[in-house]
Amino acid sequence: MSRGEPVAIRRTKLEIIYDILSSVQAKQGRIKPTHLLYKSNLSHKKMVVYVQELISKGMLTEEEDLKHEGKRMYVLTDQGAKFLADFKRMKEFTESFGF
Amino acid sequence: MQPVFTGPQWFSGVDHAFGILSLLTAIFVAYYSYRIYRFTDQHKYRLMALAFLLIGLSFGVKVLTDLGVRAQVTEMGGIQNLAQIVYISSTLQSGYFAMRFFMLLGLVLFLKLAFDIRNNRILVLLAFFSLMVTFSAHSTYYAYHIAAAVMLAFIIEFLIRNYFQKKTKAAGVVVAAFCLLLLGQLSFIFVTKSAKLYALGETLQLGGFVLFIVNHVLLLRR
């Protein structure tokens, strides 16, 4: 790799989860699957795996889109919002030490 | 026999309270770091927890040694013969050796984290030198405080670079906290000039730990 070339940094699983949940939160807690796919920067297959895991852990729920019949939306739960707040706090704490 | 400095009379007892507060703060930060380790599964936060735990342990050992010796002297009705002097002195020295070794070991772990030392041989070497400074130096008191000050200076250099990179209030508070710990060590080095420097050193050290809590509170309030 030559100098100045952008370095691709692999996200950890936790960072991917954080990115997914914060994308939902940024859309007032409800997001369309296509928007989430775009925001999370994942393949469709991977996004589905992560979303299913978050649903099973109670951080997201899948609800019907009230505006568009037959379409689904992902909704951030209180548990998901709490996870996000905890993660942000921990991230800032660890960044303050820089280790 | 190694010198033991206790500071001015009016400060007697206050240093124990400071030590207990520093111990509690270090344990709290260690616990939070461990929680982050459990949350993220990243080994470095377990090391950070261990570093704070060792520093907390160092304060704990110092307070226990001082209080233990004080209780023994009271029980004996004061020091009356040479055997008692030797006994008290050896208790103090053992406690202080443990205190210094735990503190230096904690700082070695911070150095590992700051400079990403992956080679365990270098880590063992640093731990060995810490042991040498604690047990074998001609004057362990000065050797310990100078070694701790040098280690803190290196850690601060890393933290300042981190501060300029992140430019967050929290990173600034951490730099200030470690700076106070360094100033505390410098005060202890020059304690022979004035007994008040012992009180100043203890106060600066406590100030450093209070800043760790301030950092945590600032993050919680967001």
PDB file of C-alpha atoms in Angstrom:
ATOM      1  CA  MET A   1       0.000   0.000   0.000  1.00  0.00           C
ATOM      2  CA  SER A   2       1.407   3.388  -0.948  1.00  0.00           C
ATOM      3  CA  ARG A   3       1.465   6.401   1.344  1.00  0.00           C
ATOM      4  CA  GLY A   4      -1.604   8.581   1.380  1.00  0.00           C
ATOM      5  CA  GLU A   5      -3.845   5.713   0.285  1.00  0.00           C
ATOM      6  CA  PRO A   6      -6.905   5.414   2.533  1.00  0.00           C
ATOM      7  CA  VAL A   7      -6.547   2.627   5.063  1.00  0.00           C
ATOM      8  CA  ALA A   8      -9.534   0.291   5.390  1.00  0.00           C
ATOM      9  CA  ILE A   9     -10.101  -0.294   9.112  1.00  0.00           C
ATOM     10  CA  ARG A  10     -12.135  -3.402   9.892  1.00  0.00           C
ATOM     11  CA  ARG A  11     -14.971  -2.669  12.251  1.00  0.00           C
ATOM     12  CA  THR A  12     -15.391  -4.930  15.235  1.00  0.00           C
ATOM     13  CA  LYS A  13     -18.727  -6.700  15.750  1.00  0.00           C
ATOM     14  CA  LEU A  14     -19.520  -4.259  18.524  1.00  0.00           C
ATOM     15  CA  GLU A  15     -18.820  -1.263  16.283  1.00  0.00           C
ATOM     16  CA  ILE A  16     -21.080  -2.691  13.572  1.00  0.00           C
ATOM     17  CA  ILE A  17     -23.856  -3.140  16.135  1.00  0.00           C
ATOM     18  CA  TYR A  18     -23.255   0.429  17.336  1.00  0.00           C
ATOM     19  CA  ASP A  19     -23.407   1.735  13.740  1.00  0.00           C
ATOM     20  CA  ILE A  20     -26.680  -0.134  13.080  1.00  0.00           C
ATOM     21  CA  LEU A  21     -28.357   1.078  16.276  1.00  0.00           C
ATOM     22  CA  SER A  22     -27.155   4.670  15.890  1.00  0.00           C
ATOM     23  CA  SER A  23     -28.441   4.691  12.299  1.00  0.00           C
ATOM     24  CA  VAL A  24     -31.883   3.699  13.610  1.00  0.00           C
ATOM     25  CA  GLN A  25     -31.664   6.292  16.392  1.00  0.00           C
ATOM     26  CA  ALA A  26     -30.698   9.025  13.902  1.00  0.00           C
ATOM     27  CA  LYS A  27     -33.975   8.326  12.059  1.00  0.00           C
ATOM     28  CA  GLN A  28     -36.068   8.994  15.180  1.00  0.00           C
ATOM     29  CA  GLY A  29     -35.886   5.346  16.202  1.00  0.00           C
ATOM     30  CA  ARG A  30     -37.569   3.890  13.059  1.00  0.00           C
ATOM     31  CA  ILE A  31     -35.781   2.994   9.845  1.00  0.00           C
ATOM     32  CA  LYS A  32     -36.629   1.235   6.578  1.00  0.00           C
ATOM     33  CA  PRO A  33     -34.524  -1.874   5.781  1.00  0.00           C
ATOM     34  CA  THR A  34     -33.197  -0.256   2.573  1.00  0.00           C
ATOM     35  CA  HIS A  35     -32.065   2.833   4.476  1.00  0.00           C
ATOM     36  CA  LEU A  36     -30.426   0.697   7.116  1.00  0.00           C
ATOM     37  CA  LEU A  37     -28.629  -1.313   4.427  1.00  0.00           C
ATOM     38  CA  TYR A  38     -27.231   1.921   3.004  1.00  0.00           C
ATOM     39  CA  LYS A  39     -26.340   3.445   6.392  1.00  0.00           C
ATOM     40  CA  SER A  40     -24.799   0.326   7.927  1.00  0.00           C
ATOM     41  CA  ASN A  41     -22.399  -0.208   5.026  1.00  0.00           C
ATOM     42  CA  LEU A  42     -22.916  -3.986   5.070  1.00  0.00           C
ATOM     43  CA  SER A  43     -23.945  -6.564   2.514  1.00  0.00           C
ATOM     44  CA  HIS A  44     -27.639  -7.481   2.615  1.00  0.00           C
ATOM     45  CA  LYS A  45     -26.831 -10.959   3.880  1.00  0.00           C
ATOM     46  CA  LYS A  46     -24.696  -9.656   6.738  1.00  0.00           C
ATOM     47  CA  MET A  47     -27.156  -6.936   7.647  1.00  0.00           C
ATOM     48  CA  VAL A  48     -29.956  -9.501   7.999  1.00  0.00           C
ATOM     49  CA  VAL A  49     -27.769 -11.616  10.301  1.00  0.00           C
ATOM     50  CA  TYR A  50     -26.966  -8.623  12.515  1.00  0.00           C
ATOM     51  CA  VAL A  51     -30.553  -7.355  12.580  1.00  0.00           C
ATOM     52  CA  GLN A  52     -31.869 -10.804  13.519  1.00  0.00           C
ATOM     53  CA  GLU A  53     -29.355 -10.971  16.358  1.00  0.00           C
ATOM     54  CA  LEU A  54     -30.394  -7.516  17.587  1.00  0.00           C
ATOM     55  CA  ILE A  55     -34.066  -8.491  17.412  1.00  0.00           C
ATOM     56  CA  SER A  56     -33.378 -11.698  19.370  1.00  0.00           C
ATOM     57  CA  LYS A  57     -31.554  -9.625  22.022  1.00  0.00           C
ATOM     58  CA  GLY A  58     -34.448  -7.195  22.287  1.00  0.00           C
ATOM     59  CA  MET A  59     -32.570  -4.158  20.985  1.00  0.00           C
ATOM     60  CA  LEU A  60     -34.629  -3.835  17.799  1.00  0.00           C
ATOM     61  CA  THR A  61     -38.160  -4.834  16.852  1.00  0.00           C
ATOM     62  CA  GLU A  62     -39.659  -5.349  13.434  1.00  0.00           C
ATOM     63  CA  GLU A  63     -42.913  -3.480  12.849  1.00  0.00           C
ATOM     64  CA  GLU A  64     -45.165  -2.758   9.934  1.00  0.00           C
ATOM     65  CA  ASP A  65     -44.629   0.548   8.101  1.00  0.00           C
ATOM     66  CA  LEU A  66     -47.801   2.517   8.803  1.00  0.00           C
ATOM     67  CA  LYS A  67     -47.351   4.683   5.717  1.00  0.00           C
ATOM     68  CA  HIS A  68     -46.644   1.880   3.269  1.00  0.00           C
ATOM     69  CA  GLU A  69     -48.757  -1.226   3.695  1.00  0.00           C
ATOM     70  CA  GLY A  70     -46.929  -4.533   3.536  1.00  0.00           C
ATOM     71  CA  LYS A  71     -43.532  -2.891   4.168  1.00  0.00           C
ATOM     72  CA  ARG A  72     -41.495  -3.394   7.326  1.00  0.00           C
ATOM     73  CA  MET A  73     -39.511  -1.067   9.564  1.00  0.00           C
ATOM     74  CA  TYR A  74     -36.917  -1.646  12.248  1.00  0.00           C
ATOM     75  CA  VAL A  75     -37.625   0.115  15.525  1.00  0.00           C
ATOM     76  CA  LEU A  76     -35.137   0.866  18.300  1.00  0.00           C
ATOM     77  CA  THR A  77     -36.256  -0.462  21.701  1.00  0.00           C
ATOM     78  CA  ASP A  78     -35.487   1.060  25.119  1.00  0.00           C
ATOM     79  CA  GLN A  79     -32.919  -1.678  25.617  1.00  0.00           C
ATOM     80  CA  GLY A  80     -31.262  -0.751  22.318  1.00  0.00           C
ATOM     81  CA  ALA A  81     -31.208   2.935  23.303  1.00  0.00           C
ATOM     82  CA  LYS A  82     -29.676   2.025  26.668  1.00  0.00           C
ATOM     83  CA  PHE A  83     -27.000  -0.058  24.922  1.00  0.00           C
ATOM     84  CA  LEU A  84     -26.193   2.897  22.674  1.00  0.00           C
ATOM     85  CA  ALA A  85     -25.879   5.289  25.621  1.00  0.00           C
ATOM     86  CA  ASP A  86     -23.648   2.832  27.528  1.00  0.00           C
ATOM     87  CA  PHE A  87     -21.489   2.204  24.485  1.00  0.00           C
ATOM     88  CA  LYS A  88     -21.035   5.943  23.789  1.00  0.00           C
ATOM     89  CA  ARG A  89     -20.023   6.547  27.408  1.00  0.00           C
ATOM     90  CA  MET A  90     -17.540   3.680  27.376  1.00  0.00           C
ATOM     91  CA  LYS A  91     -16.145   4.806  24.030  1.00  0.00           C
ATOM     92  CA  GLU A  92     -15.569   8.329  25.333  1.00  0.00           C
ATOM     93  CA  PHE A  93     -14.015   6.958  28.533  1.00  0.00           C
ATOM     94  CA  THR A  94     -11.573   4.729  26.648  1.00  0.00           C
ATOM     95  CA  GLU A  95     -10.806   7.467  24.109  1.00  0.00           C
ATOM     96  CA  SER A  96      -9.921   9.847  26.943  1.00  0.00           C
ATOM     97  CA  PHE A  97      -7.056   7.452  27.792  1.00  0.00           C
ATOM     98  CA  GLY A  98      -6.269   6.723  24.161  1.00  0.00           C
ATOM     99  CA  PHE A  99      -5.174   3.124  24.829  1.00  0.00           C
TER     100      PHE A  99
ATOM    101  CA  MET B   1      17.768   1.263  56.793  1.00  0.00           C
ATOM    102  CA  GLN B   2      15.675   3.199  54.281  1.00  0.00           C
ATOM    103  CA  PRO B   3      14.180   6.572  55.220  1.00  0.00           C
ATOM    104  CA  VAL B   4      10.442   6.831  55.829  1.00  0.00           C
ATOM    105  CA  PHE B   5       8.904  10.302  55.543  1.00  0.00           C
ATOM    106  CA  THR B   6       5.632  11.019  57.236  1.00  0.00           C
ATOM    107  CA  GLY B   7       5.197  14.768  56.767  1.00  0.00           C
ATOM    108  CA  PRO B   8       4.209  17.408  59.318  1.00  0.00           C
ATOM    109  CA  GLN B   9       2.385  16.488  62.529  1.00  0.00           C
ATOM    110  CA  TRP B  10      -0.825  18.308  61.516  1.00  0.00           C
ATOM    111  CA  PHE B  11      -1.024  16.109  58.421  1.00  0.00           C
ATOM    112  CA  SER B  12      -0.917  12.873  60.445  1.00  0.00           C
ATOM    113  CA  GLY B  13      -4.099  10.909  59.779  1.00  0.00           C
ATOM    114  CA  VAL B  14      -5.106  13.132  56.874  1.00  0.00           C
ATOM    115  CA  ASP B  15      -2.726  11.178  54.613  1.00  0.00           C
ATOM    116  CA  HIS B  16      -4.555   7.972  55.564  1.00  0.00           C
ATOM    117  CA  ALA B  17      -7.880   9.511  54.577  1.00  0.00           C
ATOM    118  CA  PHE B  18      -6.317  10.650  51.282  1.00  0.00           C
ATOM    119  CA  GLY B  19      -4.903   7.165  50.772  1.00  0.00           C
ATOM    120  CA  ILE B  20      -8.308   5.539  51.352  1.00  0.00           C
ATOM    121  CA  LEU B  21      -9.991   7.963  48.906  1.00  0.00           C
ATOM    122  CA  SER B  22      -7.314   7.273  46.277  1.00  0.00           C
ATOM    123  CA  LEU B  23      -7.730   3.528  46.871  1.00  0.00           C
ATOM    124  CA  LEU B  24     -11.508   3.731  46.398  1.00  0.00           C
ATOM    125  CA  THR B  25     -11.139   5.838  43.247  1.00  0.00           C
ATOM    126  CA  ALA B  26      -8.566   3.484  41.741  1.00  0.00           C
ATOM    127  CA  ILE B  27     -10.809   0.480  42.482  1.00  0.00           C
ATOM    128  CA  PHE B  28     -13.804   2.245  40.949  1.00  0.00           C
ATOM    129  CA  VAL B  29     -11.909   3.053  37.730  1.00  0.00           C
ATOM    130  CA  ALA B  30     -10.540  -0.516  37.687  1.00  0.00           C
ATOM    131  CA  TYR B  31     -14.092  -1.877  37.989  1.00  0.00           C
ATOM    132  CA  TYR B  32     -15.361   0.348  35.175  1.00  0.00           C
ATOM    133  CA  SER B  33     -12.426  -0.667  32.955  1.00  0.00           C
ATOM    134  CA  TYR B  34     -13.223  -4.312  33.693  1.00  0.00           C
ATOM    135  CA  ARG B  35     -16.857  -3.703  32.736  1.00  0.00           C
ATOM    136  CA  ILE B  36     -15.643  -2.281  29.435  1.00  0.00           C
ATOM    137  CA  TYR B  37     -13.509  -5.398  28.970  1.00  0.00           C
ATOM    138  CA  ARG B  38     -16.549  -7.625  29.571  1.00  0.00           C
ATOM    139  CA  PHE B  39     -18.548  -5.485  27.175  1.00  0.00           C
ATOM    140  CA  THR B  40     -16.015  -5.237  24.341  1.00  0.00           C
ATOM    141  CA  ASP B  41     -13.942  -8.386  24.998  1.00  0.00           C
ATOM    142  CA  GLN B  42     -10.818  -6.317  24.313  1.00  0.00           C
ATOM    143  CA  HIS B  43      -7.827  -7.513  26.307  1.00  0.00           C
ATOM    144  CA  LYS B  44      -6.355  -3.995  26.738  1.00  0.00           C
ATOM    145  CA  TYR B  45      -9.199  -2.920  29.029  1.00  0.00           C
ATOM    146  CA  ARG B  46      -8.570  -5.893  31.288  1.00  0.00           C
ATOM    147  CA  LEU B  47      -4.955  -4.706  31.535  1.00  0.00           C
ATOM    148  CA  MET B  48      -6.148  -1.176  32.274  1.00  0.00           C
ATOM    149  CA  ALA B  49      -8.340  -2.568  35.054  1.00  0.00           C
ATOM    150  CA  LEU B  50      -5.363  -4.512  36.420  1.00  0.00           C
ATOM    151  CA  ALA B  51      -3.151  -1.391  36.287  1.00  0.00           C
ATOM    152  CA  PHE B  52      -5.656   0.631  38.332  1.00  0.00           C
ATOM    153  CA  LEU B  53      -6.165  -2.300  40.688  1.00  0.00           C
ATOM    154  CA  LEU B  54      -2.410  -2.525  41.349  1.00  0.00           C
ATOM    155  CA  ILE B  55      -2.251   1.221  42.014  1.00  0.00           C
ATOM    156  CA  GLY B  56      -5.245   0.915  44.339  1.00  0.00           C
ATOM    157  CA  LEU B  57      -3.550  -2.022  46.059  1.00  0.00           C
ATOM    158  CA  SER B  58      -0.454   0.116  46.494  1.00  0.00           C
ATOM    159  CA  PHE B  59      -2.487   2.755  48.389  1.00  0.00           C
ATOM    160  CA  GLY B  60      -4.250   0.043  50.370  1.00  0.00           C
ATOM    161  CA  VAL B  61      -0.975  -1.551  51.495  1.00  0.00           C
ATOM    162  CA  LYS B  62       0.427   1.848  52.526  1.00  0.00           C
ATOM    163  CA  VAL B  63      -2.631   2.749  54.596  1.00  0.00           C
ATOM    164  CA  LEU B  64      -2.764  -0.713  56.215  1.00  0.00           C
ATOM    165  CA  THR B  65       0.960  -0.592  57.035  1.00  0.00           C
ATOM    166  CA  ASP B  66       0.753   2.877  58.582  1.00  0.00           C
ATOM    167  CA  LEU B  67      -2.373   2.096  60.589  1.00  0.00           C
ATOM    168  CA  GLY B  68      -1.000  -1.308  61.620  1.00  0.00           C
ATOM    169  CA  VAL B  69       2.246   0.207  62.880  1.00  0.00           C
ATOM    170  CA  ARG B  70       0.371   2.968  64.692  1.00  0.00           C
ATOM    171  CA  ALA B  71      -1.847   0.367  66.412  1.00  0.00           C
ATOM    172  CA  GLN B  72       1.198  -1.712  67.395  1.00  0.00           C
ATOM    173  CA  VAL B  73       3.004   1.289  68.862  1.00  0.00           C
ATOM    174  CA  THR B  74      -0.104   2.268  70.842  1.00  0.00           C
ATOM    175  CA  GLU B  75      -0.505  -1.308  72.096  1.00  0.00           C
ATOM    176  CA  MET B  76       3.133  -1.418  73.230  1.00  0.00           C
ATOM    177  CA  GLY B  77       2.702   1.934  74.974  1.00  0.00           C
ATOM    178  CA  GLY B  78       5.346   3.528  72.749  1.00  0.00           C
ATOM    179  CA  ILE B  79       8.682   2.226  71.487  1.00  0.00           C
ATOM    180  CA  GLN B  80      10.843   1.356  74.466  1.00  0.00           C
ATOM    181  CA  ASN B  81      13.710  -0.821  73.253  1.00  0.00           C
ATOM    182  CA  LEU B  82      15.850  -1.691  70.262  1.00  0.00           C
ATOM    183  CA  ALA B  83      13.966  -4.928  69.510  1.00  0.00           C
ATOM    184  CA  GLN B  84      10.738  -2.964  69.178  1.00  0.00           C
ATOM    185  CA  ILE B  85      12.429  -0.401  66.891  1.00  0.00           C
ATOM    186  CA  VAL B  86      13.707  -3.208  64.660  1.00  0.00           C
ATOM    187  CA  TYR B  87      10.290  -4.895  64.631  1.00  0.00           C
ATOM    188  CA  ILE B  88       8.375  -1.707  63.775  1.00  0.00           C
ATOM    189  CA  SER B  89      10.950  -0.693  61.204  1.00  0.00           C
ATOM    190  CA  SER B  90      10.865  -4.062  59.433  1.00  0.00           C
ATOM    191  CA  THR B  91       7.034  -3.962  59.352  1.00  0.00           C
ATOM    192  CA  LEU B  92       7.164  -0.463  57.817  1.00  0.00           C
ATOM    193  CA  GLN B  93       9.832  -1.426  55.290  1.00  0.00           C
ATOM    194  CA  SER B  94       7.970  -4.592  54.180  1.00  0.00           C
ATOM    195  CA  GLY B  95       4.732  -2.661  53.717  1.00  0.00           C
ATOM    196  CA  TYR B  96       6.446   0.157  51.839  1.00  0.00           C
ATOM    197  CA  PHE B  97       8.336  -2.252  49.586  1.00  0.00           C
ATOM    198  CA  ALA B  98       5.043  -3.912  48.621  1.00  0.00           C
ATOM    199  CA  MET B  99       3.409  -0.493  48.124  1.00  0.00           C
ATOM    200  CA  ARG B 100       6.210   0.697  45.818  1.00  0.00           C
ATOM    201  CA  PHE B 101       6.327  -2.522  43.839  1.00  0.00           C
ATOM    202  CA  PHE B 102       2.556  -2.541  43.215  1.00  0.00           C
ATOM    203  CA  MET B 103       2.636   1.110  42.112  1.00  0.00           C
ATOM    204  CA  LEU B 104       5.552   0.581  39.702  1.00  0.00           C
ATOM    205  CA  LEU B 105       3.949  -2.584  38.319  1.00  0.00           C
ATOM    206  CA  GLY B 106       0.742  -0.622  37.688  1.00  0.00           C
ATOM    207  CA  LEU B 107       2.724   2.070  35.866  1.00  0.00           C
ATOM    208  CA  VAL B 108       4.531  -0.602  33.816  1.00  0.00           C
ATOM    209  CA  LEU B 109       1.110  -1.821  32.639  1.00  0.00           C
ATOM    210  CA  PHE B 110       0.168   1.757  31.676  1.00  0.00           C
ATOM    211  CA  LEU B 111       3.419   1.970  29.695  1.00  0.00           C
ATOM    212  CA  LYS B 112       2.520  -1.281  27.934  1.00  0.00           C
ATOM    213  CA  LEU B 113      -0.877   0.163  27.008  1.00  0.00           C
ATOM    214  CA  ALA B 114       0.468   3.585  25.988  1.00  0.00           C
ATOM    215  CA  PHE B 115       3.275   2.275  23.795  1.00  0.00           C
ATOM    216  CA  ASP B 116       1.535  -0.909  22.691  1.00  0.00           C
ATOM    217  CA  ILE B 117       4.345  -3.139  23.961  1.00  0.00           C
ATOM    218  CA  ARG B 118       3.513  -6.537  22.494  1.00  0.00           C
ATOM    219  CA  ASN B 119       6.730  -8.292  23.315  1.00  0.00           C
ATOM    220  CA  ASN B 120       6.227  -9.904  26.730  1.00  0.00           C
ATOM    221  CA  ARG B 121       9.994 -10.140  27.245  1.00  0.00           C
ATOM    222  CA  ILE B 122      10.199  -6.315  27.372  1.00  0.00           C
ATOM    223  CA  LEU B 123       7.342  -6.298  29.837  1.00  0.00           C
ATOM    224  CA  VAL B 124       9.066  -8.862  32.063  1.00  0.00           C
ATOM    225  CA  LEU B 125      12.250  -6.774  31.826  1.00  0.00           C
ATOM    226  CA  LEU B 126      10.404  -3.620  32.940  1.00  0.00           C
ATOM    227  CA  ALA B 127       8.784  -5.544  35.804  1.00  0.00           C
ATOM    228  CA  PHE B 128      12.237  -6.869  36.777  1.00  0.00           C
ATOM    229  CA  PHE B 129      13.704  -3.351  36.843  1.00  0.00           C
ATOM    230  CA  SER B 130      10.768  -2.222  38.957  1.00  0.00           C
ATOM    231  CA  LEU B 131      11.569  -5.019  41.384  1.00  0.00           C
ATOM    232  CA  MET B 132      15.228  -3.997  41.417  1.00  0.00           C
ATOM    233  CA  VAL B 133      14.308  -0.348  42.095  1.00  0.00           C
ATOM    234  CA  THR B 134      12.007  -1.436  44.911  1.00  0.00           C
ATOM    235  CA  PHE B 135      14.284  -3.910  46.647  1.00  0.00           C
ATOM    236  CA  SER B 136      17.902  -3.407  45.667  1.00  0.00           C
ATOM    237  CA  ALA B 137      18.557   0.277  45.094  1.00  0.00           C
ATOM    238  CA  HIS B 138      20.863   2.062  47.548  1.00  0.00           C
ATOM    239  CA  SER B 139      18.029   4.373  48.518  1.00  0.00           C
ATOM    240  CA  THR B 140      14.768   2.764  47.489  1.00  0.00           C
ATOM    241  CA  TYR B 141      12.802   5.852  48.570  1.00  0.00           C
ATOM    242  CA  TYR B 142      14.417   8.114  45.961  1.00  0.00           C
ATOM    243  CA  ALA B 143      14.862   5.366  43.364  1.00  0.00           C
ATOM    244  CA  TYR B 144      11.141   4.542  43.608  1.00  0.00           C
ATOM    245  CA  HIS B 145       9.879   8.111  43.327  1.00  0.00           C
ATOM    246  CA  ILE B 146      12.284   8.962  40.483  1.00  0.00           C
ATOM    247  CA  ALA B 147      11.334   5.763  38.597  1.00  0.00           C
ATOM    248  CA  ALA B 148       7.617   6.490  39.093  1.00  0.00           C
ATOM    249  CA  ALA B 149       8.116  10.106  37.922  1.00  0.00           C
ATOM    250  CA  VAL B 150       9.976   8.986  34.770  1.00  0.00           C
ATOM    251  CA  MET B 151       7.294   6.403  33.944  1.00  0.00           C
ATOM    252  CA  LEU B 152       4.550   8.987  34.505  1.00  0.00           C
ATOM    253  CA  ALA B 153       6.389  11.480  32.259  1.00  0.00           C
ATOM    254  CA  PHE B 154       6.398   8.916  29.425  1.00  0.00           C
ATOM    255  CA  ILE B 155       2.709   8.115  29.977  1.00  0.00           C
ATOM    256  CA  ILE B 156       1.871  11.855  29.993  1.00  0.00           C
ATOM    257  CA  GLU B 157       3.741  12.382  26.715  1.00  0.00           C
ATOM    258  CA  PHE B 158       1.486   9.708  25.166  1.00  0.00           C
ATOM    259  CA  LEU B 159      -1.657  11.195  26.744  1.00  0.00           C
ATOM    260  CA  ILE B 160      -0.816  14.703  25.482  1.00  0.00           C
ATOM    261  CA  ARG B 161      -0.497  13.326  21.944  1.00  0.00           C
ATOM    262  CA  ASN B 162      -3.855  11.597  22.459  1.00  0.00           C
ATOM    263  CA  TYR B 163      -5.360  14.882  23.689  1.00  0.00           C
ATOM    264  CA  PHE B 164      -4.219  16.807  20.608  1.00  0.00           C
ATOM    265  CA  GLN B 165      -5.609  14.024  18.429  1.00  0.00           C
ATOM    266  CA  LYS B 166      -9.025  13.818  20.148  1.00  0.00           C
ATOM    267  CA  LYS B 167      -9.290  17.360  21.554  1.00  0.00           C
ATOM    268  CA  THR B 168     -12.001  16.322  24.009  1.00  0.00           C
ATOM    269  CA  LYS B 169     -12.528  17.627  27.527  1.00  0.00           C
ATOM    270  CA  ALA B 170     -12.299  14.067  28.883  1.00  0.00           C
ATOM    271  CA  ALA B 171      -8.870  13.513  27.292  1.00  0.00           C
ATOM    272  CA  GLY B 172      -7.737  16.844  28.814  1.00  0.00           C
ATOM    273  CA  VAL B 173      -8.946  15.789  32.257  1.00  0.00           C
ATOM    274  CA  VAL B 174      -6.974  12.517  32.007  1.00  0.00           C
ATOM    275  CA  VAL B 175      -3.802  14.464  31.060  1.00  0.00           C
ATOM    276  CA  ALA B 176      -4.372  16.782  34.048  1.00  0.00           C
ATOM    277  CA  ALA B 177      -4.935  13.759  36.348  1.00  0.00           C
ATOM    278  CA  PHE B 178      -1.643  12.113  35.362  1.00  0.00           C
ATOM    279  CA  CYS B 179       0.160  15.498  35.582  1.00  0.00           C
ATOM    280  CA  LEU B 180      -0.999  15.830  39.195  1.00  0.00           C
ATOM    281  CA  LEU B 181       0.273  12.301  39.906  1.00  0.00           C
ATOM    282  CA  LEU B 182       3.649  13.304  38.408  1.00  0.00           C
ATOM    283  CA  LEU B 183       3.790  16.532  40.438  1.00  0.00           C
ATOM    284  CA  GLY B 184       2.982  14.442  43.521  1.00  0.00           C
ATOM    285  CA  GLN B 185       5.975  12.190  42.832  1.00  0.00           C
ATOM    286  CA  LEU B 186       8.226  15.247  42.314  1.00  0.00           C
ATOM    287  CA  SER B 187       7.081  16.645  45.671  1.00  0.00           C
ATOM    288  CA  PHE B 188       7.995  13.355  47.350  1.00  0.00           C
ATOM    289  CA  ILE B 189      11.473  13.467  45.772  1.00  0.00           C
ATOM    290  CA  PHE B 190      12.209  16.856  47.383  1.00  0.00           C
ATOM    291  CA  VAL B 191      10.560  16.043  50.717  1.00  0.00           C
ATOM    292  CA  THR B 192      13.840  16.503  52.652  1.00  0.00           C
ATOM    293  CA  LYS B 193      13.718  20.237  51.813  1.00  0.00           C
ATOM    294  CA  SER B 194      10.451  20.648  53.719  1.00  0.00           C
ATOM    295  CA  ALA B 195       8.059  18.266  55.453  1.00  0.00           C
ATOM    296  CA  LYS B 196       5.219  20.261  53.895  1.00  0.00           C
ATOM    297  CA  LEU B 197       6.162  18.770  50.532  1.00  0.00           C
ATOM    298  CA  TYR B 198       4.941  15.401  51.813  1.00  0.00           C
ATOM    299  CA  ALA B 199       1.505  16.905  52.498  1.00  0.00           C
ATOM    300  CA  LEU B 200       1.611  18.629  49.096  1.00  0.00           C
ATOM    301  CA  GLY B 201       2.577  15.354  47.372  1.00  0.00           C
ATOM    302  CA  GLU B 202      -0.278  13.447  49.018  1.00  0.00           C
ATOM    303  CA  THR B 203      -2.724  16.240  48.146  1.00  0.00           C
ATOM    304  CA  LEU B 204      -1.600  16.375  44.507  1.00  0.00           C
ATOM    305  CA  GLN B 205      -1.875  12.594  44.278  1.00  0.00           C
ATOM    306  CA  LEU B 206      -5.403  12.682  45.653  1.00  0.00           C
ATOM    307  CA  GLY B 207      -6.209  15.532  43.228  1.00  0.00           C
ATOM    308  CA  GLY B 208      -5.131  13.262  40.358  1.00  0.00           C
ATOM    309  CA  PHE B 209      -7.511  10.522  41.490  1.00  0.00           C
ATOM    310  CA  VAL B 210     -10.347  12.982  42.048  1.00  0.00           C
ATOM    311  CA  LEU B 211      -9.904  14.047  38.409  1.00  0.00           C
ATOM    312  CA  PHE B 212     -10.429  10.425  37.293  1.00  0.00           C
ATOM    313  CA  ILE B 213     -13.785  10.535  39.067  1.00  0.00           C
ATOM    314  CA  VAL B 214     -14.552  13.987  37.593  1.00  0.00           C
ATOM    315  CA  ASN B 215     -13.883  12.524  34.144  1.00  0.00           C
ATOM    316  CA  HIS B 216     -16.320   9.706  34.845  1.00  0.00           C
ATOM    317  CA  VAL B 217     -19.004  12.053  36.202  1.00  0.00           C
ATOM    318  CA  LEU B 218     -18.654  14.337  33.154  1.00  0.00           C
ATOM    319  CA  LEU B 219     -19.254  11.361  30.867  1.00  0.00           C
ATOM    320  CA  LEU B 220     -22.215  10.133  32.926  1.00  0.00           C
ATOM    321  CA  ARG B 221     -23.911  13.543  32.821  1.00  0.00           C
ATOM    322  CA  ARG B 222     -24.037  13.562  29.015  1.00  0.00           C
TER     323      ARG B 222
END
